[in-house]
GROMACS .gro file of C-alpha atoms in nm:
model
  156
    1MET     CA    1   0.000   0.000   0.000
    2ILE     CA    2   0.279   0.244   0.088
    3GLY     CA    3   0.469   0.129  -0.220
    4VAL     CA    4   0.174   0.225  -0.441
    5LEU     CA    5   0.156   0.563  -0.268
    6ILE     CA    6   0.527   0.625  -0.326
    7LEU     CA    7   0.493   0.495  -0.681
    8SER     CA    8   0.226   0.757  -0.747
    9ILE     CA    9   0.356   1.066  -0.563
   10VAL     CA   10   0.732   1.074  -0.623
   11PRO     CA   11   0.718   1.015  -1.000
   12GLY     CA   12   0.437   1.270  -1.020
   13ILE     CA   13   0.660   1.538  -0.869
   14ILE     CA   14   0.947   1.442  -1.102
   15LEU     CA   15   0.717   1.451  -1.404
   16LEU     CA   16   0.584   1.794  -1.311
   17PHE     CA   17   0.943   1.919  -1.287
   18LEU     CA   18   1.028   1.772  -1.629
   19LEU     CA   19   0.713   1.920  -1.779
   20ALA     CA   20   0.812   2.263  -1.641
   21VAL     CA   21   1.164   2.226  -1.788
   22GLY     CA   22   1.016   2.137  -2.127
   23LEU     CA   23   0.776   2.430  -2.114
   24VAL     CA   24   1.055   2.672  -2.023
   25ASN     CA   25   1.266   2.542  -2.315
   26LEU     CA   26   0.970   2.577  -2.551
   27VAL     CA   27   0.886   2.933  -2.444
   28THR     CA   28   1.253   3.041  -2.441
   29GLY     CA   29   1.311   2.888  -2.784
   30ILE     CA   30   1.010   3.068  -2.931
   31ARG     CA   31   1.095   3.400  -2.761
   32ASP     CA   32   1.463   3.391  -2.863
   33ARG     CA   33   1.381   3.248  -3.208
   34LYS     CA   34   1.588   2.936  -3.148
   35PRO     CA   35   1.404   2.644  -3.310
   36ARG     CA   36   1.641   2.387  -3.158
   37ASP     CA   37   1.545   2.495  -2.803
   38ALA     CA   38   1.176   2.500  -2.893
   39PHE     CA   39   1.191   2.147  -3.039
   40ARG     CA   40   1.389   2.029  -2.736
   41GLY     CA   41   1.113   2.165  -2.513
   42VAL     CA   42   0.842   1.989  -2.715
   43PHE     CA   43   1.044   1.666  -2.706
   44VAL     CA   44   1.089   1.683  -2.327
   45MET     CA   45   0.716   1.750  -2.278
   46LEU     CA   46   0.616   1.458  -2.506
   47VAL     CA   47   0.853   1.222  -2.323
   48THR     CA   48   0.712   1.344  -1.990
   49VAL     CA   49   0.354   1.280  -2.101
   50GLY     CA   50   0.453   0.932  -2.222
   51LEU     CA   51   0.620   0.852  -1.890
   52GLY     CA   52   0.315   0.980  -1.704
   53TRP     CA   53   0.090   0.755  -1.908
   54ALA     CA   54   0.317   0.456  -1.844
   55ILE     CA   55   0.325   0.519  -1.469
   56SER     CA   56  -0.053   0.557  -1.449
   57PHE     CA   57  -0.091   0.233  -1.646
   58VAL     CA   58   0.131   0.050  -1.396
   59ILE     CA   59  -0.060   0.190  -1.098
   60LEU     CA   60  -0.404   0.117  -1.245
   61SER     CA   61  -0.308  -0.238  -1.339
   62SER     CA   62  -0.167  -0.309  -0.993
   63PRO     CA   63  -0.285  -0.648  -0.857
   64GLU     CA   64  -0.389  -0.470  -0.538
   65ARG     CA   65  -0.645  -0.283  -0.745
   66ASP     CA   66  -0.790  -0.576  -0.941
   67THR     CA   67  -1.156  -0.637  -0.864
   68THR     CA   68  -1.351  -0.937  -0.981
   69GLU     CA   69  -1.573  -0.857  -1.279
   70VAL     CA   70  -1.768  -1.100  -1.493
   71ASP     CA   71  -1.883  -1.022  -1.846
   72ARG     CA   72  -2.263  -1.038  -1.868
   73ALA     CA   73  -2.242  -1.243  -2.189
   74HIS     CA   74  -2.053  -1.519  -2.003
   75ALA     CA   75  -2.237  -1.490  -1.673
   76ILE     CA   76  -2.453  -1.735  -1.480
   77LYS     CA   77  -2.684  -1.599  -1.210
   78CYS     CA   78  -2.596  -1.717  -0.862
   79THR     CA   79  -2.609  -1.628  -0.495
   80ALA     CA   80  -2.307  -1.571  -0.273
   81LYS     CA   81  -2.280  -1.597   0.103
   82ILE     CA   82  -1.993  -1.401   0.257
   83LEU     CA   83  -1.794  -1.640   0.477
   84GLY     CA   84  -1.527  -1.390   0.571
   85GLU     CA   85  -1.251  -1.159   0.471
   86ARG     CA   86  -0.947  -1.346   0.342
   87ASP     CA   87  -0.697  -1.058   0.359
   88ALA     CA   88  -0.699  -0.725   0.530
   89ARG     CA   89  -0.854  -0.454   0.319
   90SER     CA   90  -0.632  -0.211   0.136
   91ARG     CA   91  -0.678   0.142   0.014
   92VAL     CA   92  -0.563   0.240  -0.333
   93ASN     CA   93  -0.634   0.593  -0.458
   94GLY     CA   94  -0.908   0.637  -0.198
   95ASP     CA   95  -1.096   0.315  -0.285
   96GLU     CA   96  -1.143   0.044  -0.022
   97ILE     CA   97  -1.064  -0.292  -0.181
   98TYR     CA   98  -1.166  -0.611  -0.002
   99ARG     CA   99  -1.103  -0.979  -0.072
  100PHE     CA  100  -1.402  -1.186   0.038
  101HIS     CA  101  -1.420  -1.561   0.083
  102VAL     CA  102  -1.765  -1.668  -0.038
  103ARG     CA  103  -1.982  -1.976  -0.081
  104VAL     CA  104  -2.145  -1.966  -0.425
  105GLN     CA  105  -2.469  -2.141  -0.515
  106ILE     CA  106  -2.559  -2.179  -0.882
  107PRO     CA  107  -2.909  -2.326  -0.931
  108GLY     CA  108  -2.889  -2.699  -1.007
  109ARG     CA  109  -2.523  -2.731  -0.899
  110ALA     CA  110  -2.343  -2.810  -0.577
  111PRO     CA  111  -2.227  -2.504  -0.376
  112TYR     CA  112  -1.856  -2.422  -0.382
  113GLU     CA  113  -1.619  -2.175  -0.217
  114THR     CA  114  -1.402  -1.913  -0.386
  115ASP     CA  115  -1.262  -1.563  -0.337
  116SER     CA  116  -1.392  -1.240  -0.485
  117MET     CA  117  -1.233  -0.895  -0.474
  118ALA     CA  118  -1.439  -0.579  -0.481
  119THR     CA  119  -1.438  -0.210  -0.412
  120VAL     CA  120  -1.696  -0.175  -0.137
  121SER     CA  121  -1.849   0.139   0.015
  122ALA     CA  122  -1.846   0.190   0.391
  123LEU     CA  123  -2.226   0.144   0.393
  124VAL     CA  124  -2.205  -0.202   0.234
  125ALA     CA  125  -1.909  -0.300   0.453
  126GLY     CA  126  -2.112  -0.197   0.759
  127GLY     CA  127  -2.403  -0.413   0.643
  128ILE     CA  128  -2.173  -0.715   0.611
  129GLY     CA  129  -2.036  -0.649   0.958
  130ALA     CA  130  -2.394  -0.628   1.092
  131GLY     CA  131  -2.475  -0.976   0.963
  132ARG     CA  132  -2.595  -0.923   0.604
  133THR     CA  133  -2.404  -1.190   0.415
  134GLY     CA  134  -2.617  -1.301   0.118
  135TYR     CA  135  -2.596  -1.128  -0.219
  136ALA     CA  136  -2.688  -1.197  -0.578
  137CYS     CA  137  -2.384  -1.263  -0.795
  138ARG     CA  138  -2.259  -1.351  -1.141
  139ALA     CA  139  -2.031  -1.648  -1.201
  140ASP     CA  140  -1.829  -1.681  -1.518
  141ARG     CA  141  -1.966  -1.968  -1.727
  142ASP     CA  142  -1.618  -2.081  -1.834
  143HIS     CA  143  -1.442  -2.012  -1.502
  144PRO     CA  144  -1.696  -2.059  -1.220
  145LYS     CA  145  -1.440  -1.961  -0.953
  146LYS     CA  146  -1.453  -1.608  -1.096
  147VAL     CA  147  -1.748  -1.450  -0.916
  148GLN     CA  148  -1.871  -1.090  -0.917
  149ILE     CA  149  -2.087  -1.004  -0.618
  150LEU     CA  150  -2.373  -0.764  -0.694
  151TRP     CA  151  -2.358  -0.546  -0.384
  152GLY     CA  152  -2.676  -0.359  -0.479
  153HIS     CA  153  -2.879  -0.682  -0.466
  154PRO     CA  154  -2.872  -0.824  -0.111
  155MET     CA  155  -3.055  -1.151  -0.049
  156PRO     CA  156  -3.282  -1.202   0.254
   0.00000   0.00000   0.00000
């Protein structure tokens, strides 16, 4: 969690500095009529934007941030009972991400247990802590261990 924070703040500061250097070179090159300085400034700014995109891609594809999602076209309706939290929750960019251990019931099949990760609001997390454990879910037809819990559809 701290590594992700460092990975997002420190490079951001460095990239802002590089962007400022590129902008200064661009403006100075235009003002002094030196095309080489102006092109150098544009080049530095383009490289900075590319690095920023690459860093954001790494942060957004972090395994800590992966939540379980199932494509509707490959989904089977099911119900999930929350058995517990497998790992401690983590916070990435202000989102609370939980890993839940669940028992899944697909109509006509034997129940099974799996894990599901989700970004959960404090309201939903409070409901789980207060005893609400049943939710509608979607299981992937090809990979039934991949389950997306539908937090807006609690079961009685």
